[in-house]
Rosetta silent file (secondary structure, phi, psi, omega in degrees, C-alpha in Angstrom):
SEQUENCE: MDGLPVLPLIKLPSSWPTVVTATVAMLGLALIDLACAFAAKQWVTTRSGSALTVGLVTALMLFWVFASALQYAEMAVVTLGWIVLLQVGVLLLDELKYGVHHPPRTWAVVVMVMIAQGYLVCFPGGAGAG
SCORE:     score description
SCORE:     0.000 S_00000001
   1 L     0.000   -3.241  179.135    0.010   -0.041   -0.028 S_00000001
   2 L   -51.266  -43.827 -163.267    3.110    2.312    0.150 S_00000001
   3 L   -83.417   -9.433 -174.696    2.990    3.038   -3.582 S_00000001
   4 L   -81.531  130.855  168.269   -0.686    4.003   -3.748 S_00000001
   5 L   -66.075  142.108 -170.463   -1.684    7.518   -3.853 S_00000001
   6 L  -121.575  118.007  169.366   -4.037    8.736   -1.096 S_00000001
   7 L   -64.972  130.493  176.114   -6.527   11.649   -1.480 S_00000001
   8 L   -64.684  149.916  166.876   -6.619   13.992    1.369 S_00000001
   9 L   -59.662  152.411 -178.036   -9.903   14.459    3.069 S_00000001
  10 L   -66.752  135.587  175.522  -12.140   17.379    2.047 S_00000001
  11 L  -110.463  138.886  173.071  -11.643   20.172    4.668 S_00000001
  12 L  -118.123  154.661 -177.213  -14.405   22.653    5.210 S_00000001
  13 L   -60.469  140.446 -174.488  -13.882   26.010    7.129 S_00000001
  14 L   -66.888  -27.801 -171.774  -13.629   25.512   11.029 S_00000001
  15 L   -69.264  -23.341 -176.610  -15.773   28.694   11.284 S_00000001
  16 L   -66.848  147.539  170.286  -18.881   27.069    9.941 S_00000001
  17 L   -69.436  161.659 -178.568  -21.377   25.692   12.340 S_00000001
  18 H   -61.809  -31.807 -176.770  -22.014   22.099   12.566 S_00000001
  19 H   -68.570  -39.119  173.613  -25.383   22.187   11.120 S_00000001
  20 H   -59.516  -43.404 -175.512  -23.814   24.039    7.999 S_00000001
  21 H   -78.551  -46.437  178.353  -21.061   21.431    7.418 S_00000001
  22 H   -48.862  -50.888 -177.644  -23.549   18.699    8.029 S_00000001
  23 H   -58.792  -48.812 -172.568  -26.035   20.151    5.459 S_00000001
  24 H   -59.155  -50.233 -178.019  -23.242   20.842    2.958 S_00000001
  25 H   -51.318  -58.398 -177.014  -21.937   17.131    3.396 S_00000001
  26 H   -59.715  -50.231  177.753  -25.502   15.662    2.936 S_00000001
  27 H   -61.240  -42.942 -173.569  -26.334   17.826   -0.272 S_00000001
  28 H   -63.023  -46.344 -163.077  -22.853   17.022   -1.844 S_00000001
  29 H   -65.791  -48.351 -177.782  -23.324   13.284   -1.087 S_00000001
  30 H   -66.940  -40.605  174.364  -26.916   13.339   -2.562 S_00000001
  31 H   -63.954  -40.224  165.604  -25.956   15.192   -5.645 S_00000001
  32 H   -51.509  -49.587  179.245  -23.092   12.872   -6.276 S_00000001
  33 H   -67.063  -39.296  177.466  -25.180    9.932   -5.741 S_00000001
  34 H   -59.293  -53.923  175.013  -27.986   11.302   -8.000 S_00000001
  35 H   -51.099  -27.938 -179.494  -25.412   11.719  -10.775 S_00000001
  36 H   -73.773  -54.386 -178.987  -24.337    8.046  -10.265 S_00000001
  37 H   -47.368  -48.735  173.578  -27.904    6.962  -10.276 S_00000001
  38 H   -60.423  -37.623 -176.695  -28.544    8.974  -13.516 S_00000001
  39 H   -76.762  -33.904  177.603  -25.462    7.536  -15.089 S_00000001
  40 H   -70.409  -45.444  175.375  -26.410    3.987  -14.139 S_00000001
  41 H   -43.563  -63.226 -173.243  -30.025    4.595  -15.781 S_00000001
  42 H   -52.984  -47.065  174.854  -28.349    5.961  -18.807 S_00000001
  43 H   -47.453  -54.929  179.342  -26.003    2.961  -19.015 S_00000001
  44 H   -54.742  -56.316 -173.616  -28.884    0.466  -18.692 S_00000001
  45 H   -64.685  -34.664 -179.883  -30.753    2.200  -21.372 S_00000001
  46 H  -119.507  -11.597 -176.783  -28.063    2.934  -23.841 S_00000001
  47 L    58.127   26.189  175.605  -24.991    0.830  -22.947 S_00000001
  48 L   -66.368  124.113 -179.901  -22.980    3.983  -23.265 S_00000001
  49 H   -66.670  -30.881  174.156  -19.376    3.584  -22.261 S_00000001
  50 H   -62.490  -39.330 -177.559  -19.315    7.124  -21.027 S_00000001
  51 H   -69.548  -34.744 -179.994  -22.254    6.775  -18.880 S_00000001
  52 H   -61.321  -54.826 -177.511  -20.457    3.580  -17.320 S_00000001
  53 H   -58.307  -39.979 -179.954  -17.261    5.753  -16.670 S_00000001
  54 H   -72.327  -29.308 -178.395  -19.241    8.653  -15.165 S_00000001
  55 H   -77.648  -41.920  165.011  -21.086    6.215  -12.996 S_00000001
  56 H   -55.333  -42.496 -172.789  -17.691    4.617  -11.777 S_00000001
  57 H   -70.165  -47.178 -178.151  -15.969    7.950  -11.190 S_00000001
  58 H   -60.755  -44.279 -175.151  -19.218    9.208   -9.196 S_00000001
  59 H   -58.695  -54.100 -179.204  -19.237    5.959   -7.241 S_00000001
  60 H   -66.129  -42.989  168.512  -15.603    6.496   -6.094 S_00000001
  61 H   -53.842  -45.430 -169.537  -16.149   10.316   -5.603 S_00000001
  62 H   -68.697  -40.168  176.509  -19.161    9.390   -3.259 S_00000001
  63 H   -60.795  -44.590  174.714  -16.972    7.205   -1.082 S_00000001
  64 H   -59.867  -45.758  172.771  -14.393    9.966   -0.770 S_00000001
  65 H   -65.485  -36.164  175.072  -16.912   12.621    0.213 S_00000001
  66 H   -58.318  -45.507  177.801  -18.552   10.414    2.569 S_00000001
  67 H   -58.829  -42.416  176.377  -15.321    9.620    4.293 S_00000001
  68 H   -61.810  -42.274  174.604  -14.654   13.373    4.404 S_00000001
  69 H   -57.008  -39.818 -173.290  -18.142   14.134    5.830 S_00000001
  70 L   -68.459   -4.913  168.098  -17.612   11.934    8.876 S_00000001
  71 L   -70.115  -34.400 -163.663  -15.054   14.509   10.280 S_00000001
  72 L  -102.062  -16.535 -166.801  -17.878   16.985   10.768 S_00000001
  73 L  -159.892  151.525  179.631  -21.059   14.973   11.653 S_00000001
  74 L   -72.581  146.437 -178.205  -22.174   11.632   13.059 S_00000001
  75 H   -49.878  -52.764 -176.440  -22.455    8.921   10.596 S_00000001
  76 H   -57.002  -50.410 -167.002  -26.336    8.235   11.251 S_00000001
  77 H   -68.212  -46.496 -173.099  -27.288   11.888   10.728 S_00000001
  78 H   -68.212  -42.786 -172.558  -25.112   12.288    7.459 S_00000001
  79 H   -65.317  -52.659 -176.528  -26.240    8.921    6.076 S_00000001
  80 H   -58.208  -44.129  171.871  -30.044    9.627    6.752 S_00000001
  81 H   -41.755  -60.722 -176.648  -29.700   13.255    5.322 S_00000001
  82 H   -50.809  -53.680 -179.809  -27.947   12.002    2.262 S_00000001
  83 H   -67.088  -37.822  173.886  -30.620    9.411    1.578 S_00000001
  84 H   -63.110  -47.670 -175.193  -33.642   11.669    2.206 S_00000001
  85 H   -62.284  -49.299 -179.498  -31.992   14.332   -0.204 S_00000001
  86 H   -54.823  -54.541 -172.450  -31.048   11.452   -2.770 S_00000001
  87 H   -59.770  -38.746  176.698  -34.679   10.238   -2.727 S_00000001
  88 H   -62.442  -45.440  178.921  -36.165   13.632   -3.285 S_00000001
  89 H   -58.331  -41.031 -176.881  -33.766   14.083   -6.122 S_00000001
  90 H   -64.454  -38.873  169.307  -34.607   10.770   -7.578 S_00000001
  91 H   -48.675  -57.145 -177.440  -38.347   11.702   -7.314 S_00000001
  92 H   -62.770  -40.553 -173.136  -37.600   15.069   -9.168 S_00000001
  93 H   -72.044  -40.602  172.408  -35.467   13.269  -11.922 S_00000001
  94 H   -50.054  -49.376 -178.156  -38.312   10.882  -12.512 S_00000001
  95 H   -61.230  -59.876 -169.959  -40.782   13.648  -12.781 S_00000001
  96 H   -72.343  -41.969 -176.867  -38.547   15.868  -15.016 S_00000001
  97 H   -99.221  -33.104 -175.175  -36.568   13.532  -17.226 S_00000001
  98 H  -100.142  -13.718  179.480  -38.769   10.326  -17.372 S_00000001
  99 L    74.614   26.228  176.048  -42.342   11.738  -17.112 S_00000001
 100 L   -88.645  123.423  179.953  -43.203    9.664  -14.034 S_00000001
 101 L   -91.560  134.509  176.144  -45.886   11.449  -12.128 S_00000001
 102 L  -111.049  146.258  177.004  -46.094   11.223   -8.371 S_00000001
 103 L   -83.716  158.272 -173.296  -49.223   12.062   -6.510 S_00000001
 104 H   -51.297  -32.247 -178.677  -49.596   14.943   -4.064 S_00000001
 105 H   -61.370  -37.726  178.091  -49.550   12.388   -1.060 S_00000001
 106 H   -58.158  -47.542 -173.065  -45.933   11.535   -2.076 S_00000001
 107 H   -70.048  -31.906 -179.239  -44.846   15.132   -2.026 S_00000001
 108 H   -61.191  -39.902 -174.909  -46.659   15.562    1.405 S_00000001
 109 H   -73.497  -30.378  177.711  -44.555   12.626    2.901 S_00000001
 110 H   -59.468  -46.804 -173.003  -41.411   14.073    1.329 S_00000001
 111 H   -59.539  -47.318 -171.748  -42.130   17.534    3.177 S_00000001
 112 H   -60.557  -45.170  179.502  -42.736   15.650    6.467 S_00000001
 113 H   -66.190  -34.510  174.665  -39.472   13.610    6.135 S_00000001
 114 H   -68.506  -26.679  170.332  -37.570   16.787    5.304 S_00000001
 115 H   -67.962  -44.171 -175.958  -38.959   18.510    8.337 S_00000001
 116 H   -70.398  -40.073  169.936  -37.873   15.583   10.400 S_00000001
 117 H   -61.597  -41.940  162.003  -34.562   15.567    8.856 S_00000001
 118 H   -58.392  -29.389  172.815  -33.987   19.105    9.560 S_00000001
 119 H   -71.653  -35.117  174.446  -34.847   18.577   13.039 S_00000001
 120 H   -66.512  -35.797 -177.678  -32.275   15.872   13.289 S_00000001
 121 H   -71.946  -44.624  179.851  -29.472   18.113   11.760 S_00000001
 122 H   -67.692  -33.437  174.768  -30.391   21.067   13.934 S_00000001
 123 L  -123.143   69.672  179.277  -30.642   18.925   17.233 S_00000001
 124 L   -56.312  -31.694  179.321  -28.420   15.954   16.651 S_00000001
 125 L   -98.117    8.714 -177.949  -28.376   14.951   20.312 S_00000001
 126 L    88.380  143.785  179.470  -32.201   15.525   20.684 S_00000001
 127 L   -43.693  -38.468 -174.444  -33.670   18.908   21.931 S_00000001
 128 L   -87.062   -6.285  179.870  -33.037   18.294   25.552 S_00000001
 129 L   -78.842  147.659  177.499  -29.341   17.179   25.246 S_00000001
 130 L  -159.738    0.000    0.000  -26.835   19.637   26.205 S_00000001
């Protein structure tokens, strides 16, 4: 392993509050994962070598950004936020790119989950923890 190059972890400004760094990390992970999901869908439908390459590169980027994010926030909070944002992105991608219509109740649930996620990010130890 001595000859392998190692990427340094991504550093965010230490002056940023934890809620900001955690949110940036979750959003970054969700966007990268959404790009990976889109590349996978494109590869399945077109068998494009470039889509496969983009998918592989974004999967590696995802691992690097996730490892970096764990410097700033708890794994459970980052992972849950990432997945919530990713699912919203997938729903939007379905609507905008693939013409899949989601009923209003789906979007109502999305809003409720986003509110719950916001609570977890703002109060990671619980409202009464101190």
